[in-house]
Short mmCIF file of C-alpha atoms in Angstrom, two decimals:
data_model
loop_
_atom_site.label_atom_id
_atom_site.label_comp_id
_atom_site.label_asym_id
_atom_site.label_seq_id
_atom_site.Cartn_x
_atom_site.Cartn_y
_atom_site.Cartn_z
CA PRO A 203 -1.76 -29.84 -21.95
CA ARG A 204 0.04 -30.41 -18.69
CA GLN A 205 1.83 -27.06 -18.93
CA ARG A 206 -1.47 -25.19 -19.30
CA VAL A 207 -2.86 -27.02 -16.24
CA LEU A 208 0.23 -26.03 -14.26
CA LEU A 209 -0.03 -22.47 -15.53
CA TRP A 210 -3.67 -22.00 -14.49
CA GLY A 211 -3.34 -23.99 -11.28
CA VAL A 212 -2.66 -22.11 -8.08
CA LEU A 213 1.15 -21.99 -7.74
CA LEU A 214 1.75 -21.21 -4.09
CA THR A 215 4.93 -20.66 -2.14
CA ALA A 216 4.68 -19.48 1.46
CA TRP A 217 8.10 -17.83 1.73
CA GLU A 218 8.32 -16.74 5.33
CA ALA A 219 6.25 -15.66 8.33
CA ALA A 220 8.66 -13.57 10.37
CA TRP A 221 7.97 -10.24 12.09
CA GLY A 222 4.29 -10.46 11.14
CA GLN A 223 5.03 -10.64 7.37
CA LEU A 224 3.71 -13.35 5.01
CA ARG A 225 4.61 -13.68 1.35
CA TYR A 226 2.75 -15.77 -1.24
CA SER A 227 2.75 -16.12 -5.02
CA ILE A 228 -0.15 -16.80 -7.42
CA PRO A 229 -0.57 -16.50 -11.21
CA GLU A 230 -2.74 -13.76 -12.63
CA GLU A 231 -6.28 -14.36 -13.96
CA VAL A 232 -7.13 -17.16 -11.51
CA PRO A 233 -10.89 -17.33 -10.69
CA LYS A 234 -12.45 -15.55 -7.74
CA GLY A 235 -12.08 -17.55 -4.52
CA SER A 236 -8.81 -19.20 -5.56
CA PHE A 237 -6.50 -20.30 -2.78
CA VAL A 238 -3.62 -17.93 -1.99
CA GLY A 239 -2.23 -19.11 1.33
CA ASP A 240 -3.07 -20.82 4.63
CA VAL A 241 -2.90 -17.71 6.82
CA ALA A 242 -4.19 -19.49 9.94
CA ARG A 243 -1.45 -22.13 9.73
CA ASP A 244 1.36 -19.75 8.80
CA LEU A 245 0.53 -17.36 11.66
CA GLY A 246 -0.25 -20.08 14.17
CA LEU A 247 -3.88 -18.96 14.59
CA GLN A 248 -6.38 -21.50 15.92
CA LEU A 249 -9.48 -21.93 13.76
CA PRO A 250 -11.98 -21.78 16.71
CA ALA A 251 -10.35 -18.56 17.89
CA LEU A 252 -10.29 -17.30 14.31
CA ARG A 253 -14.04 -17.82 13.99
CA ASP A 254 -14.79 -16.16 17.35
CA SER A 255 -12.55 -13.14 16.71
CA SER A 256 -13.35 -10.32 14.36
CA VAL A 257 -10.67 -10.96 11.73
CA ARG A 258 -10.59 -9.28 8.37
CA VAL A 259 -8.27 -8.53 5.46
CA VAL A 260 -7.66 -4.92 4.41
CA SER A 261 -5.93 -4.04 1.10
CA GLU A 262 -4.18 -0.77 0.31
CA GLY A 263 -6.34 1.51 -1.82
CA ARG A 264 -10.06 1.17 -2.56
CA THR A 265 -10.06 -2.24 -4.32
CA GLN A 266 -10.03 -5.33 -2.10
CA TYR A 267 -8.13 -8.05 -3.98
CA PHE A 268 -8.17 -10.71 -1.23
CA ALA A 269 -10.55 -12.09 1.40
CA LEU A 270 -10.27 -14.46 4.37
CA HIS A 271 -12.24 -17.72 4.33
CA GLY A 272 -13.69 -17.85 7.84
CA LYS A 273 -14.08 -21.65 8.03
CA THR A 274 -10.64 -22.65 6.74
CA GLY A 275 -8.46 -19.64 7.59
CA HIS A 276 -7.30 -19.52 3.96
CA LEU A 277 -6.49 -16.31 2.12
CA VAL A 278 -8.42 -16.35 -1.20
CA THR A 279 -8.78 -14.02 -4.17
CA ALA A 280 -11.74 -11.61 -4.12
CA GLY A 281 -11.85 -11.42 -7.92
CA ARG A 282 -9.79 -11.91 -11.05
CA ILE A 283 -6.44 -10.09 -10.98
CA ASP A 284 -4.93 -8.70 -14.19
CA ARG A 285 -1.19 -8.28 -13.67
CA GLU A 286 -0.75 -6.05 -16.73
CA HIS A 287 -3.49 -3.69 -15.55
CA LEU A 288 -2.03 -3.36 -12.06
CA CYS A 289 1.72 -3.45 -12.66
CA ARG A 290 2.47 -2.48 -16.23
CA LEU A 291 5.34 -0.22 -15.12
CA VAL A 292 7.09 -2.69 -12.77
CA GLU A 293 8.80 -5.99 -13.40
CA LYS A 294 7.78 -7.61 -10.12
CA CYS A 295 4.08 -7.23 -9.30
CA VAL A 296 3.41 -7.37 -5.56
CA LEU A 297 0.04 -6.64 -3.89
CA ARG A 298 0.03 -5.83 -0.19
CA CYS A 299 -2.71 -6.29 2.36
CA GLU A 300 -3.03 -6.58 6.11
CA LEU A 301 -4.73 -9.12 8.37
CA ILE A 302 -6.43 -7.29 11.25
CA VAL A 303 -7.26 -9.31 14.40
CA GLU A 304 -9.62 -6.93 16.18
CA GLY A 305 -10.08 -8.92 19.35
CA GLU A 306 -6.30 -9.06 19.96
CA MET A 307 -5.53 -5.60 18.53
CA LYS A 308 -2.93 -7.15 16.19
CA PHE A 309 -2.17 -6.85 12.51
CA TYR A 310 0.00 -8.84 10.11
CA GLY A 311 1.41 -7.68 6.77
CA ILE A 312 0.88 -9.92 3.72
CA GLU A 313 2.60 -9.61 0.34
CA VAL A 314 1.29 -11.55 -2.67
CA GLU A 315 3.36 -11.67 -5.86
CA ILE A 316 1.25 -11.88 -9.03
CA THR A 317 3.14 -13.95 -11.59
CA ASP A 318 2.60 -13.59 -15.30
CA VAL A 319 0.75 -15.87 -17.73
CA ASN A 320 1.00 -15.52 -21.50
CA ASP A 321 -2.37 -13.85 -22.04
CA ASN A 322 -1.18 -11.05 -24.34
CA ALA A 323 0.25 -11.17 -27.86
CA PRO A 324 2.87 -8.68 -29.08
CA SER A 325 1.22 -5.77 -30.85
CA PHE A 326 2.24 -2.74 -32.85
CA LYS A 327 0.61 0.67 -32.55
CA GLU A 328 -0.23 0.59 -36.25
CA ILE A 329 -0.94 -2.35 -38.53
CA GLU A 330 0.49 -0.57 -41.60
CA LEU A 331 3.59 1.59 -41.99
CA GLU A 332 4.97 3.53 -44.94
CA GLU A 333 8.72 4.07 -45.33
CA ARG A 334 10.07 6.49 -47.96
CA ILE A 335 13.67 5.70 -49.00
CA SER A 336 15.80 7.47 -51.61
CA GLU A 337 17.06 5.40 -54.47
CA THR A 338 20.57 6.76 -53.85
CA THR A 339 20.69 5.21 -50.39
CA VAL A 340 23.72 2.93 -50.19
CA PRO A 341 23.30 -0.70 -49.12
CA GLY A 342 23.83 -1.18 -45.41
CA ALA A 343 21.76 1.88 -44.47
CA ARG A 344 19.50 1.29 -41.50
CA PHE A 345 16.03 2.62 -40.76
CA PRO A 346 14.32 2.27 -37.36
CA LEU A 347 11.19 0.18 -37.37
CA PRO A 348 8.27 0.40 -34.91
CA GLU A 349 8.71 -1.63 -31.75
CA ALA A 350 6.08 -4.10 -30.66
CA HIS A 351 4.64 -4.00 -27.16
CA ASP A 352 3.79 -7.05 -25.05
CA PRO A 353 2.55 -6.30 -21.49
CA ASP A 354 3.48 -9.82 -20.32
CA SER A 355 6.77 -10.34 -18.50
CA GLY A 356 9.69 -12.78 -18.56
CA ARG A 357 9.60 -15.42 -21.29
CA ASN A 358 6.01 -14.45 -22.06
CA SER A 359 7.12 -10.97 -23.17
CA LEU A 360 8.51 -9.92 -26.56
CA GLN A 361 11.45 -12.12 -27.59
CA SER A 362 12.21 -11.80 -31.32
CA TYR A 363 11.45 -10.09 -34.65
CA GLU A 364 11.32 -11.53 -38.20
CA LEU A 365 11.14 -9.72 -41.57
CA SER A 366 9.72 -11.24 -44.75
CA GLY A 367 8.74 -10.06 -48.23
CA ASP A 368 11.69 -8.75 -50.31
CA GLU A 369 15.34 -9.54 -51.10
CA HIS A 370 16.25 -5.84 -51.07
CA PHE A 371 15.85 -5.65 -47.28
CA SER A 372 16.97 -7.53 -44.20
CA LEU A 373 16.37 -7.14 -40.49
CA ALA A 374 18.81 -6.12 -37.74
CA VAL A 375 17.87 -6.08 -34.07
CA GLN A 376 19.80 -3.92 -31.62
CA THR A 377 19.72 -4.82 -27.95
CA GLY A 378 19.72 -1.95 -25.45
CA PRO A 379 21.40 -1.86 -22.02
CA GLY A 380 18.16 -2.97 -20.38
CA GLY A 381 17.68 -5.90 -22.75
CA ASP A 382 15.04 -4.14 -24.88
CA GLN A 383 15.16 -4.88 -28.62
CA HIS A 384 15.12 -2.23 -31.36
CA PRO A 385 14.34 -3.57 -34.86
CA GLU A 386 15.96 -1.85 -37.82
CA LEU A 387 15.29 -2.18 -41.52
CA VAL A 388 18.60 -2.75 -43.38
CA LEU A 389 18.98 -2.02 -47.08
CA ALA A 390 20.64 -5.18 -48.41
CA LYS A 391 20.55 -4.37 -52.15
CA ALA A 392 20.58 -1.06 -54.02
CA LEU A 393 17.19 0.34 -55.00
CA ASP A 394 16.14 1.33 -58.50
CA ARG A 395 12.94 3.38 -58.64
CA GLU A 396 12.56 2.71 -62.38
CA GLU A 397 12.68 -1.03 -61.71
CA ALA A 398 10.38 -1.03 -58.63
CA ALA A 399 8.76 2.02 -57.04
CA PHE A 400 7.31 0.07 -54.07
CA HIS A 401 8.34 -2.83 -51.85
CA GLU A 402 5.90 -4.70 -49.54
CA LEU A 403 7.32 -6.17 -46.30
CA VAL A 404 5.90 -7.84 -43.18
CA LEU A 405 7.52 -7.44 -39.74
CA THR A 406 6.53 -10.17 -37.27
CA ALA A 407 7.08 -9.93 -33.46
CA SER A 408 6.97 -13.12 -31.36
CA ASP A 409 6.93 -13.78 -27.63
CA GLY A 410 8.43 -16.76 -25.79
CA GLY A 411 5.19 -18.41 -24.68
CA ASP A 412 4.28 -21.99 -25.41
CA PRO A 413 2.60 -21.77 -27.83
CA ALA A 414 4.11 -18.46 -28.92
CA ARG A 415 1.91 -15.46 -29.72
CA THR A 416 2.72 -13.10 -32.60
CA GLY A 417 1.84 -9.66 -33.93
CA THR A 418 2.55 -8.17 -37.37
CA VAL A 419 2.85 -4.83 -39.13
CA ARG A 420 2.81 -4.39 -42.91
CA ILE A 421 5.56 -2.10 -44.25
CA ARG A 422 5.23 -0.38 -47.61
CA VAL A 423 8.54 1.06 -48.84
CA THR A 424 8.23 3.90 -51.35
CA VAL A 425 11.39 4.61 -53.38
CA ARG A 426 12.04 8.33 -53.81
CA ASP A 427 14.45 10.37 -55.80
CA ALA A 428 17.71 11.60 -54.25
CA ASN A 429 17.86 13.64 -51.06
CA ASP A 430 21.39 14.02 -49.71
CA ASN A 431 20.90 15.93 -46.44
CA ALA A 432 19.23 14.57 -43.33
CA PRO A 433 17.53 16.73 -40.68
CA VAL A 434 19.67 17.55 -37.63
CA PHE A 435 18.24 18.26 -34.16
CA SER A 436 19.56 21.28 -32.27
CA GLN A 437 20.24 19.02 -29.26
CA ALA A 438 21.07 15.35 -28.98
CA GLU A 439 18.96 15.18 -25.80
CA TYR A 440 16.39 17.54 -24.26
CA THR A 441 15.92 17.61 -20.48
CA VAL A 442 12.99 19.34 -18.76
CA ARG A 443 11.70 19.44 -15.17
CA VAL A 444 8.03 20.22 -14.55
CA PRO A 445 5.91 20.31 -11.36
CA GLU A 446 3.10 17.79 -11.20
CA ASP A 447 0.48 20.58 -11.08
CA VAL A 448 1.42 22.08 -14.46
CA PRO A 449 -1.87 22.85 -16.32
CA VAL A 450 -3.14 20.52 -19.03
CA GLY A 451 -2.37 21.92 -22.48
CA SER A 452 0.94 23.49 -21.44
CA ILE A 453 3.88 23.25 -23.84
CA LEU A 454 6.60 21.43 -21.90
CA VAL A 455 9.38 21.56 -24.53
CA THR A 456 9.82 22.25 -28.25
CA VAL A 457 12.24 20.14 -30.29
CA THR A 458 13.78 21.66 -33.41
CA ALA A 459 15.50 20.02 -36.40
CA THR A 460 16.82 21.72 -39.55
CA ASP A 461 17.53 20.35 -43.03
CA SER A 462 20.04 21.94 -45.45
CA ASP A 463 18.17 20.77 -48.53
CA ASP A 464 15.78 22.96 -50.49
CA GLY A 465 12.11 22.64 -51.28
CA LEU A 466 10.20 19.59 -50.16
CA ASN A 467 13.42 17.80 -49.23
CA ALA A 468 13.95 20.41 -46.50
CA TYR A 469 10.45 20.09 -45.03
CA VAL A 470 10.70 18.28 -41.68
CA LYS A 471 7.96 16.37 -39.91
CA TYR A 472 8.25 15.07 -36.35
CA SER A 473 7.02 11.75 -35.00
CA MET A 474 7.14 9.90 -31.70
CA LYS A 475 9.23 6.79 -32.31
CA LYS A 476 9.50 5.44 -28.80
CA ALA A 477 7.28 6.00 -25.78
CA THR A 478 5.54 3.81 -23.24
CA ASP A 479 1.76 3.40 -23.44
CA MET A 480 1.35 5.68 -20.43
CA ALA A 481 3.62 8.38 -21.91
CA SER A 482 1.65 8.27 -25.15
CA ASP A 483 -1.51 8.99 -23.16
CA ILE A 484 0.10 11.91 -21.29
CA PHE A 485 2.14 13.77 -23.93
CA HIS A 486 1.32 14.95 -27.46
CA LEU A 487 3.83 15.82 -30.19
CA ASP A 488 2.88 18.38 -32.84
CA THR A 489 4.22 16.86 -36.07
CA ASP A 490 4.74 20.29 -37.67
CA THR A 491 6.09 22.49 -34.84
CA GLY A 492 7.81 19.95 -32.57
CA ASP A 493 5.84 21.19 -29.52
CA ILE A 494 5.32 18.57 -26.81
CA THR A 495 2.19 19.42 -24.83
CA LEU A 496 0.49 17.91 -21.79
CA LEU A 497 -2.69 15.90 -22.52
CA ARG A 498 -3.73 15.10 -18.95
CA THR A 499 -2.80 15.90 -15.38
CA LEU A 500 0.54 14.65 -14.11
CA ASP A 501 0.78 12.71 -10.84
CA PHE A 502 4.20 12.41 -9.21
CA GLU A 503 2.99 9.37 -7.23
CA GLU A 504 1.99 7.65 -10.50
CA GLY A 505 5.16 8.44 -12.44
CA ASP A 506 8.08 10.78 -11.79
CA PHE A 507 10.15 10.28 -14.97
CA TYR A 508 9.34 9.83 -18.66
CA GLU A 509 11.68 9.32 -21.63
CA LEU A 510 10.54 9.94 -25.19
CA GLU A 511 12.29 9.39 -28.50
CA VAL A 512 11.38 11.81 -31.32
CA GLN A 513 12.34 11.46 -34.94
CA ALA A 514 12.61 14.30 -37.50
CA ARG A 515 12.17 13.08 -41.09
CA ASP A 516 12.37 15.06 -44.28
CA ASP A 517 10.34 14.46 -47.42
CA GLY A 518 13.07 12.28 -48.85
CA GLY A 519 13.04 9.86 -45.91
CA LEU A 520 16.23 11.02 -44.19
CA PHE A 521 15.95 11.45 -40.45
CA ASP A 522 17.57 12.32 -37.16
CA THR A 523 16.60 11.17 -33.67
CA THR A 524 16.69 12.87 -30.27
CA LYS A 525 15.68 11.93 -26.73
CA ILE A 526 13.48 13.96 -24.36
CA ALA A 527 13.79 13.32 -20.61
CA ILE A 528 10.89 14.73 -18.58
CA ALA A 529 11.29 14.74 -14.78
CA VAL A 530 8.17 15.39 -12.66
CA THR A 531 8.67 17.16 -9.31
CA ASP A 532 6.42 16.54 -6.31
CA ILE A 533 4.05 19.09 -4.78
CA ASN A 534 1.95 18.73 -1.66
CA ASP A 535 -1.31 17.69 -3.34
CA ASN A 536 -2.41 14.72 -1.24
CA VAL A 537 -4.34 15.03 2.03
CA PRO A 538 -3.40 12.63 4.84
CA GLU A 539 -5.87 9.77 5.06
CA ILE A 540 -7.02 8.22 8.34
CA SER A 541 -8.72 4.84 8.39
CA VAL A 542 -10.07 3.05 11.46
CA ARG A 543 -8.78 -0.51 11.28
CA SER A 544 -10.33 -1.59 14.61
CA ALA A 545 -12.33 0.15 17.38
CA LEU A 546 -14.21 -0.85 20.53
CA GLY A 547 -17.84 0.19 20.77
CA GLU A 548 -17.82 0.34 24.58
CA ILE A 549 -15.49 -0.24 27.51
CA SER A 550 -15.94 -0.71 31.25
CA GLU A 551 -15.16 2.23 33.53
CA ASP A 552 -12.84 0.03 35.62
CA VAL A 553 -10.43 -0.91 32.77
CA PRO A 554 -6.75 -0.36 33.64
CA GLN A 555 -4.75 2.58 32.33
CA GLY A 556 -3.20 1.88 28.91
CA THR A 557 -6.14 -0.13 27.52
CA VAL A 558 -6.29 0.09 23.68
CA VAL A 559 -9.69 1.27 22.41
CA ALA A 560 -8.91 1.89 18.72
CA LEU A 561 -6.33 1.05 16.04
CA LEU A 562 -5.79 3.65 13.27
CA HIS A 563 -3.82 3.71 10.02
CA VAL A 564 -2.53 7.03 8.64
CA GLN A 565 -0.96 7.56 5.21
CA ASP A 566 -0.06 10.36 2.82
CA SER A 567 0.81 9.56 -0.80
CA ASP A 568 3.25 12.48 -1.09
CA LEU A 569 6.99 12.01 -0.55
CA GLY A 570 9.50 13.64 1.77
CA ALA A 571 8.22 16.30 4.12
CA ASN A 572 4.97 16.46 2.11
CA GLY A 573 4.24 12.89 3.16
CA GLU A 574 5.31 13.16 6.81
CA VAL A 575 2.14 13.06 8.90
CA ARG A 576 1.61 14.46 12.40
CA CYS A 577 -1.38 13.16 14.37
CA SER A 578 -3.09 14.64 17.42
CA LEU A 579 -6.10 13.93 19.64
CA ASP A 580 -8.44 16.84 20.41
CA GLY A 581 -9.68 17.91 23.85
CA ASP A 582 -8.91 17.27 27.51
CA ILE A 583 -10.00 13.65 27.64
CA PRO A 584 -8.69 10.56 29.43
CA PHE A 585 -7.23 9.12 26.22
CA VAL A 586 -3.86 9.52 24.46
CA LEU A 587 -2.61 8.77 20.95
CA ARG A 588 0.42 6.48 20.61
CA SER A 589 2.44 5.47 17.57
CA SER A 590 2.23 1.67 17.29
CA HIS A 591 4.26 0.56 14.25
CA GLY A 592 5.08 2.40 11.03
CA SER A 593 1.97 4.29 10.00
CA TYR A 594 -0.24 2.75 12.70
CA TYR A 595 -1.49 4.57 15.80
CA SER A 596 -3.46 3.37 18.79
CA ILE A 597 -5.77 5.26 21.14
CA VAL A 598 -5.32 4.13 24.76
CA THR A 599 -6.79 5.15 28.11
CA ALA A 600 -4.60 7.67 29.95
CA ARG A 601 -6.28 7.53 33.37
CA GLU A 602 -9.22 5.97 35.20
CA LEU A 603 -12.69 6.42 33.74
CA ASP A 604 -15.77 7.47 35.74
CA ARG A 605 -19.10 6.76 34.05
CA GLU A 606 -21.00 8.86 36.57
CA GLN A 607 -19.01 11.94 35.50
CA VAL A 608 -18.85 11.27 31.71
CA SER A 609 -20.70 8.36 30.12
CA GLU A 610 -19.74 8.97 26.50
CA TYR A 611 -16.74 10.40 24.63
CA ASN A 612 -16.35 11.74 21.10
CA LEU A 613 -12.71 11.28 20.07
CA THR A 614 -11.44 13.51 17.27
CA VAL A 615 -8.15 12.53 15.62
CA ARG A 616 -6.47 15.04 13.31
CA ALA A 617 -3.68 14.45 10.81
CA ALA A 618 -1.60 17.11 9.08
CA ASP A 619 1.34 16.69 6.71
CA GLY A 620 4.62 18.63 6.74
CA GLY A 621 4.26 20.42 3.40
CA SER A 622 5.75 23.88 2.95
CA PRO A 623 3.59 25.81 2.87
CA PRO A 624 1.51 23.28 4.80
CA LEU A 625 -1.97 22.40 3.62
CA GLN A 626 -4.65 23.97 5.76
CA SER A 627 -8.23 22.67 5.84
CA SER A 628 -7.65 20.37 2.91
CA ALA A 629 -4.68 18.83 4.71
CA VAL A 630 -6.52 18.11 7.97
CA LEU A 631 -8.85 15.14 8.27
CA ALA A 632 -11.11 14.84 11.34
CA LEU A 633 -12.29 11.41 12.45
CA ARG A 634 -14.86 11.02 15.20
CA ILE A 635 -14.88 7.84 17.27
CA ARG A 636 -17.68 7.16 19.73
CA VAL A 637 -16.73 5.26 22.89
CA ASN A 638 -19.62 4.31 25.21
CA VAL A 639 -18.40 3.67 28.76
CA THR A 640 -20.18 0.78 30.53
CA ASP A 641 -20.92 0.96 34.26
CA ALA A 642 -19.31 -0.76 37.22
CA ASN A 643 -21.50 -1.25 40.33
CA ASP A 644 -19.74 1.22 42.60
CA ASN A 645 -22.76 3.11 44.02
CA PRO A 646 -25.32 1.72 46.57
CA PRO A 647 -28.99 2.77 46.51
CA MET A 648 -29.73 5.94 48.50
CA PHE A 649 -33.17 6.71 50.04
CA ASN A 650 -34.48 10.25 49.71
CA LYS A 651 -34.89 10.33 53.53
CA ASN A 652 -33.25 8.49 56.35
CA VAL A 653 -36.55 8.42 58.29
CA TYR A 654 -40.04 8.30 56.77
CA GLU A 655 -43.00 9.26 59.00
CA ALA A 656 -46.72 8.65 58.42
CA GLN A 657 -50.06 8.77 60.28
CA VAL A 658 -52.90 6.40 59.49
CA ALA A 659 -56.23 5.84 61.14
CA GLU A 660 -57.06 2.55 62.76
CA ASN A 661 -59.56 0.18 61.14
CA LEU A 662 -58.45 1.06 57.53
CA PRO A 663 -59.38 -1.66 55.05
CA ALA A 664 -56.61 -4.01 53.88
CA GLY A 665 -54.68 -2.68 50.85
CA SER A 666 -54.85 0.97 51.93
CA LEU A 667 -51.82 3.07 50.93
CA VAL A 668 -49.76 4.26 53.90
CA LEU A 669 -46.93 6.06 52.01
CA ARG A 670 -44.44 5.64 49.17
CA VAL A 671 -40.63 5.51 49.64
CA ARG A 672 -38.06 6.19 46.92
CA ALA A 673 -34.37 5.28 46.56
CA THR A 674 -32.03 6.18 43.67
CA ASP A 675 -28.84 4.54 42.37
CA ALA A 676 -26.22 6.48 40.33
CA ASP A 677 -25.19 3.35 38.44
CA ALA A 678 -26.66 2.39 35.06
CA GLY A 679 -28.46 -0.65 33.71
CA SER A 680 -29.12 -3.48 36.09
CA ASN A 681 -26.65 -1.94 38.54
CA GLY A 682 -28.97 1.07 38.86
CA ARG A 683 -32.26 -0.89 39.09
CA VAL A 684 -33.63 -0.80 42.71
CA SER A 685 -36.01 -3.22 44.48
CA TYR A 686 -37.57 -2.72 47.93
CA SER A 687 -38.11 -5.15 50.83
CA PHE A 688 -38.46 -5.29 54.64
CA GLY A 689 -35.31 -5.34 56.66
CA ASN A 690 -35.04 -7.37 59.86
CA VAL A 691 -38.59 -6.75 61.21
CA PRO A 692 -40.88 -8.69 63.58
CA ASP A 693 -43.48 -11.03 62.15
CA GLY A 694 -46.18 -8.77 63.54
CA VAL A 695 -45.13 -5.98 61.20
CA ARG A 696 -45.11 -8.32 58.18
CA ALA A 697 -48.66 -9.39 59.15
CA LEU A 698 -50.02 -5.82 59.09
CA PHE A 699 -47.96 -4.15 56.30
CA SER A 700 -46.58 -4.99 52.82
CA VAL A 701 -44.03 -3.27 50.57
CA ASP A 702 -44.17 -3.28 46.73
CA SER A 703 -40.69 -4.29 45.50
CA GLU A 704 -40.96 -2.18 42.34
CA SER A 705 -42.83 0.99 43.39
CA GLY A 706 -41.85 1.23 47.08
CA GLU A 707 -45.51 1.59 48.16
CA ILE A 708 -46.30 0.61 51.81
CA ARG A 709 -49.86 -0.74 52.23
CA THR A 710 -51.89 -2.31 55.03
CA THR A 711 -52.53 -6.03 54.89
CA GLY A 712 -54.63 -6.40 58.08
CA PRO A 713 -56.73 -4.35 60.57
CA LEU A 714 -54.89 -1.81 62.69
CA ASP A 715 -55.97 -1.32 66.33
CA PHE A 716 -54.92 1.82 68.18
CA GLU A 717 -55.77 0.25 71.51
CA ASP A 718 -53.46 -2.67 70.69
CA THR A 719 -50.46 -0.79 69.17
CA SER A 720 -50.35 2.94 68.55
CA LYS A 721 -46.95 3.17 66.75
CA PHE A 722 -44.84 0.95 64.50
CA VAL A 723 -41.10 1.46 63.88
CA PHE A 724 -39.30 -0.83 61.43
CA ALA A 725 -36.57 -0.81 58.70
CA LEU A 726 -36.85 -0.92 54.90
CA GLU A 727 -34.09 -2.09 52.53
CA ALA A 728 -33.34 -1.02 48.91
CA ARG A 729 -31.14 -3.40 46.86
CA ASP A 730 -29.64 -2.79 43.35
CA GLY A 731 -28.95 -5.38 40.65
CA GLY A 732 -25.33 -5.70 41.74
CA GLY A 733 -26.21 -6.62 45.35
CA LEU A 734 -25.47 -3.29 47.07
CA THR A 735 -28.08 -2.13 49.67
CA GLY A 736 -29.36 1.02 51.35
CA HIS A 737 -31.65 1.36 54.44
CA CYS A 738 -34.16 3.75 55.92
CA GLU A 739 -36.41 3.78 59.03
CA MET A 740 -40.24 3.77 58.94
CA GLN A 741 -42.26 5.43 61.76
CA ILE A 742 -46.03 4.90 61.42
CA ASP A 743 -48.37 6.47 64.06
CA ILE A 744 -51.90 4.98 64.44
CA THR A 745 -54.60 7.55 65.21
CA ASP A 746 -57.58 6.64 67.40
CA GLU A 747 -61.09 6.22 66.10
CA ASN A 748 -64.26 6.15 68.24
CA ASP A 749 -64.73 2.43 67.84
CA ASN A 750 -65.35 1.43 71.46
CA ALA A 751 -68.57 2.04 73.46
CA PRO A 752 -68.39 2.93 77.20
CA GLU A 753 -68.59 -0.08 79.50
CA ILE A 754 -70.48 0.09 82.84
#
């Protein structure tokens, strides 16, 4: 049908893109890779720049619900999203994520509302229920019936109840202040146990989907003999405040009801008549003692208030109802979390002061002072920590960098909350960030000596080693790589000597003659990869050999 196609199609509304915030809407249960929004268009990002930059989507928490399609710039789903699983306690389900543009050191907040589809039918906790009603009960008496639960929202949630099966009973539905419906069984005609000891009824709950989904519970009414006193609770409402670290198994409160009848008609049993699914998983009611105990650990950040409805019923079916309000108080049980959203691997030593090298996000799930985080940067280093926006911090250069003094930094960021007493080691999270500083060519080559001297005999064969020179450069990489060559020297020197550009070795290339020239003085040049040069002077003395006979 056309409505089903519209329901499962991607329903998108890009609401606004102001102050770095985007808002979209999609239905739950759409397949992985479904279109959410055109982020590139809404933020004015160019696709070529988007592909060249390191851009990613980060969701709050461990599960990543969305991803960025690199070719189109579209925000898409990273998997199927179940609205009831994520947001069963809230009416409006909104997932938040952030678009991080690493190259520009920018981030944009994105909110995606997950709308409901009718994928759940109303259901009752039990498929069969037994009601015990005295035959002296006057017509018009009302008995609370179990409420159905439908995790869907809006029109897809629970809408109506219907009772069928017997003329002795009818159905009344009470509507609470919040719009929730409470079904009640109404005695329409007087009972006669001798005429009928049992009555079989069916209660049907329907939602407003198209087509509607339904759930049923079978009700067996047992007619009992007279019981003229109902149990009465000692309080109309019980209120208790407990810290979130109360141990599992603790008794939080005990409800008490008394019945003035004698014998079995005075025996009271307790039952939980109204509680959310989460509350049913957390609290346990002892049907005999009225003790409400804790089944699992409380978490203030997960839920800070629970309301239960307990019924006390005697053996004759008469009852009383009370409410229990349980407020959970916060303790400092969450350590601040630091996550690196973007960081540079290396920077040049000549970057200006104030250059951003890392973008951090800090959060603490606690509230109030327990969730207020203080951040600091360890050590005497040329970097400072600045608050960027909300819970974001940036690490920036505080002064000029000098690679020749320090070529690598380990940055340690610490976060501590404001709990009282404050958390110690468990409240401090250390994050190490490695920043490699690249070199600028600011150092020329330097020879070990300004003047090199050597003596060689005449008539040495070509290729003989005269001496080796050495120059060093404090720069790194190609800026620190040195090559050797002659300076401005006469052609006669070039004809008799050669210099190895890599090793700095000076060798003869032709015969030396003491009688022709007894000393050579010339310049050598060392040049680094950045074009800077250094110079030294060569002084080579030629020693005489007895290579000439006397002439008469």
